Amino acid sequence: MKPTDLVLTPSHLRFLNRRFPCTIGRGGLAKRKKEGDGATPLGTHRLVGMLYRPDRMARPADWALPIKPGDLWSDDIRDPDYNMMLRAPHPFRHERLRRADPMYDLIILTDWNWPYAVKGRGSAIFIHQWRGKGRPTAGCIGLDRHHLRWIAARIRHETRLVIA
C-alpha cells in the first residue's frame, strides 16, 4: 500500500495518517459482488472522478465536476449503458445523482466494474456522505460530510481505495 491510499479497515477509513469513522454496505464486504446485494467489494480500486453539487458547496478540488439537474447513474443490467453516468430522460432503471438529501452532494467515483461493466457485477461504488454513524450504505463507503470534504481536497491522481 502507498501512503496516499485510502485504506478501509474493520472500524474506519485510514488516509494520510488519520482515521475516519465510516460505513460500508449493508451486505458487508464481498469477494464476488452482485447488483443489488448491498455489499462493498474487496480489492484495490482506482479513484476515477469526483462530482459535487455546486448549488450546495464550493468546488472541493480543481478536477471535480458539477452534478447537474438530470444527471443519473445506470444500475439496470438491461441497460446498454449499465454502470455509467448518463442524462435524463432515460428509459432504464437508474439513480438520480442530484438528490433532495445531501448524501450525493459530493461523490468520489471508483473504477468498480467500470468503464467496461460486466452486467450484474454491481454498479456505482462511490465514496459519499453517510446517512449517519452505523447506518449502512447500498455498497458504497459513507463518511461524515466534514471528513469527506477534508479527504476530497487531499486525494491525488495516484490515490487508491484499498478494501482488504
mmCIF file of C-alpha atoms in Angstrom:
data_model
loop_
_atom_site.group_PDB
_atom_site.id
_atom_site.type_symbol
_atom_site.label_atom_id
_atom_site.label_comp_id
_atom_site.label_asym_id
_atom_site.label_seq_id
_atom_site.Cartn_x
_atom_site.Cartn_y
_atom_site.Cartn_z
ATOM 1 C CA MET A 1 0.000 0.000 0.000
ATOM 2 C CA LYS A 2 1.036 3.537 -0.709
ATOM 3 C CA PRO A 3 0.953 6.308 1.928
ATOM 4 C CA THR A 4 -1.599 8.159 -0.236
ATOM 5 C CA ASP A 5 -4.063 5.225 -0.323
ATOM 6 C CA LEU A 6 -7.454 5.297 1.349
ATOM 7 C CA VAL A 7 -7.482 2.061 3.353
ATOM 8 C CA LEU A 8 -10.687 0.540 4.703
ATOM 9 C CA THR A 9 -10.207 -1.313 7.982
ATOM 10 C CA PRO A 10 -12.895 -3.088 10.044
ATOM 11 C CA SER A 11 -13.505 0.078 12.074
ATOM 12 C CA HIS A 12 -12.585 3.093 9.923
ATOM 13 C CA LEU A 13 -11.093 4.556 6.761
ATOM 14 C CA ARG A 14 -7.416 5.487 7.059
ATOM 15 C CA PHE A 15 -5.903 8.271 4.949
ATOM 16 C CA LEU A 16 -2.760 10.384 5.382
ATOM 17 C CA ASN A 17 -2.172 9.018 8.898
ATOM 18 C CA ARG A 18 -5.675 9.926 10.034
ATOM 19 C CA ARG A 19 -8.618 7.695 10.854
ATOM 20 C CA PHE A 20 -12.179 8.471 9.835
ATOM 21 C CA PRO A 21 -15.254 6.586 11.032
ATOM 22 C CA CYS A 22 -17.163 5.249 8.046
ATOM 23 C CA THR A 23 -19.956 2.949 6.983
ATOM 24 C CA ILE A 24 -20.000 0.223 4.359
ATOM 25 C CA GLY A 25 -22.687 -1.693 2.520
ATOM 26 C CA ARG A 26 -25.490 -3.452 4.379
ATOM 27 C CA GLY A 27 -24.278 -6.710 2.750
ATOM 28 C CA GLY A 28 -20.826 -6.396 4.340
ATOM 29 C CA LEU A 29 -17.642 -6.991 2.353
ATOM 30 C CA ALA A 30 -17.734 -9.309 -0.657
ATOM 31 C CA LYS A 31 -15.232 -11.063 -2.892
ATOM 32 C CA ARG A 32 -17.944 -11.561 -5.507
ATOM 33 C CA LYS A 33 -20.252 -8.569 -5.734
ATOM 34 C CA LYS A 34 -23.621 -8.732 -7.481
ATOM 35 C CA GLU A 35 -26.033 -5.959 -8.427
ATOM 36 C CA GLY A 36 -28.382 -5.263 -5.525
ATOM 37 C CA ASP A 37 -26.549 -7.334 -2.877
ATOM 38 C CA GLY A 38 -25.665 -4.234 -0.837
ATOM 39 C CA ALA A 39 -22.066 -5.422 -0.490
ATOM 40 C CA THR A 40 -18.868 -3.400 -0.606
ATOM 41 C CA PRO A 41 -16.392 -5.090 -2.969
ATOM 42 C CA LEU A 42 -12.986 -6.182 -1.730
ATOM 43 C CA GLY A 43 -9.951 -5.136 -3.745
ATOM 44 C CA THR A 44 -7.889 -2.159 -4.775
ATOM 45 C CA HIS A 45 -9.919 0.417 -6.663
ATOM 46 C CA ARG A 46 -8.748 3.481 -8.553
ATOM 47 C CA LEU A 47 -10.470 6.805 -7.933
ATOM 48 C CA VAL A 48 -11.659 7.940 -11.348
ATOM 49 C CA GLY A 49 -13.683 11.071 -10.703
ATOM 50 C CA MET A 50 -15.287 13.484 -8.308
ATOM 51 C CA LEU A 51 -18.741 15.046 -8.590
ATOM 52 C CA TYR A 52 -20.269 17.783 -6.449
ATOM 53 C CA ARG A 53 -23.393 19.921 -6.097
ATOM 54 C CA PRO A 54 -22.330 23.492 -6.992
ATOM 55 C CA ASP A 55 -25.589 24.834 -5.541
ATOM 56 C CA ARG A 56 -24.647 23.364 -2.139
ATOM 57 C CA MET A 57 -20.865 23.666 -1.872
ATOM 58 C CA ALA A 58 -17.762 25.192 -3.360
ATOM 59 C CA ARG A 59 -15.741 23.083 -5.763
ATOM 60 C CA PRO A 60 -13.878 20.608 -3.497
ATOM 61 C CA ALA A 61 -10.948 20.020 -5.879
ATOM 62 C CA ASP A 62 -9.875 21.529 -9.183
ATOM 63 C CA TRP A 63 -10.751 18.317 -11.051
ATOM 64 C CA ALA A 64 -14.255 17.916 -9.562
ATOM 65 C CA LEU A 65 -17.191 18.158 -11.969
ATOM 66 C CA PRO A 66 -20.599 19.640 -11.129
ATOM 67 C CA ILE A 67 -23.679 17.462 -10.757
ATOM 68 C CA LYS A 68 -26.340 18.971 -12.971
ATOM 69 C CA PRO A 69 -30.111 18.517 -12.924
ATOM 70 C CA GLY A 70 -30.851 15.379 -14.898
ATOM 71 C CA ASP A 71 -27.558 13.602 -14.121
ATOM 72 C CA LEU A 72 -28.192 9.904 -13.495
ATOM 73 C CA TRP A 73 -26.271 6.662 -12.904
ATOM 74 C CA SER A 74 -27.489 3.452 -14.536
ATOM 75 C CA ASP A 75 -27.971 0.434 -12.270
ATOM 76 C CA ASP A 76 -30.157 -1.625 -14.625
ATOM 77 C CA ILE A 77 -28.445 -4.716 -16.068
ATOM 78 C CA ARG A 78 -30.724 -4.499 -19.147
ATOM 79 C CA ASP A 79 -29.334 -1.046 -19.944
ATOM 80 C CA PRO A 80 -26.665 -0.872 -22.683
ATOM 81 C CA ASP A 81 -25.156 1.946 -20.545
ATOM 82 C CA TYR A 82 -25.134 -0.135 -17.335
ATOM 83 C CA ASN A 83 -22.894 1.369 -14.630
ATOM 84 C CA MET A 84 -22.384 4.630 -16.489
ATOM 85 C CA MET A 85 -23.282 8.238 -15.767
ATOM 86 C CA LEU A 86 -25.992 9.487 -18.117
ATOM 87 C CA ARG A 87 -28.664 12.131 -18.558
ATOM 88 C CA ALA A 88 -32.432 12.195 -18.077
ATOM 89 C CA PRO A 89 -34.726 11.208 -19.535
ATOM 90 C CA HIS A 90 -33.563 7.607 -19.521
ATOM 91 C CA PRO A 91 -35.809 4.573 -20.079
ATOM 92 C CA PHE A 92 -33.936 2.139 -17.823
ATOM 93 C CA ARG A 93 -33.720 1.987 -14.015
ATOM 94 C CA HIS A 94 -31.207 4.463 -12.607
ATOM 95 C CA GLU A 95 -30.200 6.544 -9.605
ATOM 96 C CA ARG A 96 -30.582 10.303 -9.602
ATOM 97 C CA LEU A 97 -27.289 11.951 -8.701
ATOM 98 C CA ARG A 98 -28.923 15.271 -7.812
ATOM 99 C CA ARG A 99 -30.800 14.155 -4.725
ATOM 100 C CA ALA A 100 -33.029 16.117 -2.348
ATOM 101 C CA ASP A 101 -30.978 14.877 0.627
ATOM 102 C CA PRO A 102 -27.266 15.730 0.999
ATOM 103 C CA MET A 103 -25.923 12.177 0.525
ATOM 104 C CA TYR A 104 -24.615 12.839 -3.011
ATOM 105 C CA ASP A 105 -23.564 16.470 -2.565
ATOM 106 C CA LEU A 106 -20.005 15.164 -3.005
ATOM 107 C CA ILE A 107 -19.209 11.849 -4.690
ATOM 108 C CA ILE A 108 -15.825 10.273 -5.248
ATOM 109 C CA LEU A 109 -16.141 7.732 -8.063
ATOM 110 C CA THR A 110 -14.279 4.422 -8.042
ATOM 111 C CA ASP A 111 -13.476 2.200 -11.003
ATOM 112 C CA TRP A 112 -15.534 -0.714 -9.637
ATOM 113 C CA ASN A 113 -16.866 -2.577 -12.700
ATOM 114 C CA TRP A 114 -16.103 0.477 -14.842
ATOM 115 C CA PRO A 115 -15.646 1.522 -17.633
ATOM 116 C CA TYR A 116 -16.288 -1.911 -19.212
ATOM 117 C CA ALA A 117 -19.052 -3.165 -16.957
ATOM 118 C CA VAL A 118 -19.873 -6.823 -16.559
ATOM 119 C CA LYS A 119 -23.675 -6.943 -16.359
ATOM 120 C CA GLY A 120 -24.854 -7.851 -12.874
ATOM 121 C CA ARG A 121 -21.454 -7.472 -11.193
ATOM 122 C CA GLY A 122 -22.593 -4.324 -9.416
ATOM 123 C CA SER A 123 -22.668 -0.638 -10.138
ATOM 124 C CA ALA A 124 -21.768 2.688 -8.597
ATOM 125 C CA ILE A 125 -19.340 2.081 -5.754
ATOM 126 C CA PHE A 126 -18.909 5.637 -4.561
ATOM 127 C CA ILE A 127 -17.420 7.345 -1.547
ATOM 128 C CA HIS A 128 -20.134 9.729 -0.365
ATOM 129 C CA GLN A 129 -21.727 11.303 2.680
ATOM 130 C CA TRP A 130 -23.209 8.828 5.139
ATOM 131 C CA ARG A 131 -26.749 8.795 6.453
ATOM 132 C CA GLY A 132 -25.275 8.638 9.957
ATOM 133 C CA LYS A 133 -22.784 6.677 12.003
ATOM 134 C CA GLY A 134 -23.600 2.974 11.914
ATOM 135 C CA ARG A 135 -26.170 3.312 9.117
ATOM 136 C CA PRO A 136 -25.052 1.151 6.186
ATOM 137 C CA THR A 137 -24.999 2.095 2.529
ATOM 138 C CA ALA A 138 -26.119 0.125 -0.534
ATOM 139 C CA GLY A 139 -22.469 -0.906 -1.063
ATOM 140 C CA CYS A 140 -20.603 2.386 -1.081
ATOM 141 C CA ILE A 141 -18.317 3.882 1.571
ATOM 142 C CA GLY A 142 -20.086 6.526 3.675
ATOM 143 C CA LEU A 143 -18.339 9.295 5.613
ATOM 144 C CA ASP A 144 -19.224 12.293 7.743
ATOM 145 C CA ARG A 145 -19.620 15.367 5.494
ATOM 146 C CA HIS A 146 -16.670 17.264 7.013
ATOM 147 C CA HIS A 147 -14.370 14.238 6.790
ATOM 148 C CA LEU A 148 -15.427 13.617 3.187
ATOM 149 C CA ARG A 149 -14.625 17.208 2.243
ATOM 150 C CA TRP A 150 -11.251 17.025 4.018
ATOM 151 C CA ILE A 151 -10.359 13.848 2.129
ATOM 152 C CA ALA A 152 -11.654 15.148 -1.228
ATOM 153 C CA ALA A 153 -9.374 18.179 -1.037
ATOM 154 C CA ARG A 154 -6.322 15.950 -0.498
ATOM 155 C CA ILE A 155 -6.716 12.955 -2.788
ATOM 156 C CA ARG A 156 -4.477 12.879 -5.833
ATOM 157 C CA HIS A 157 -4.296 11.067 -9.146
ATOM 158 C CA GLU A 158 -2.401 8.172 -7.559
ATOM 159 C CA THR A 159 -4.754 7.744 -4.577
ATOM 160 C CA ARG A 160 -6.484 4.357 -4.485
ATOM 161 C CA LEU A 161 -9.215 2.840 -2.311
ATOM 162 C CA VAL A 162 -7.928 -0.373 -0.730
ATOM 163 C CA ILE A 163 -10.553 -2.702 0.760
ATOM 164 C CA ALA A 164 -8.846 -5.796 2.192
#
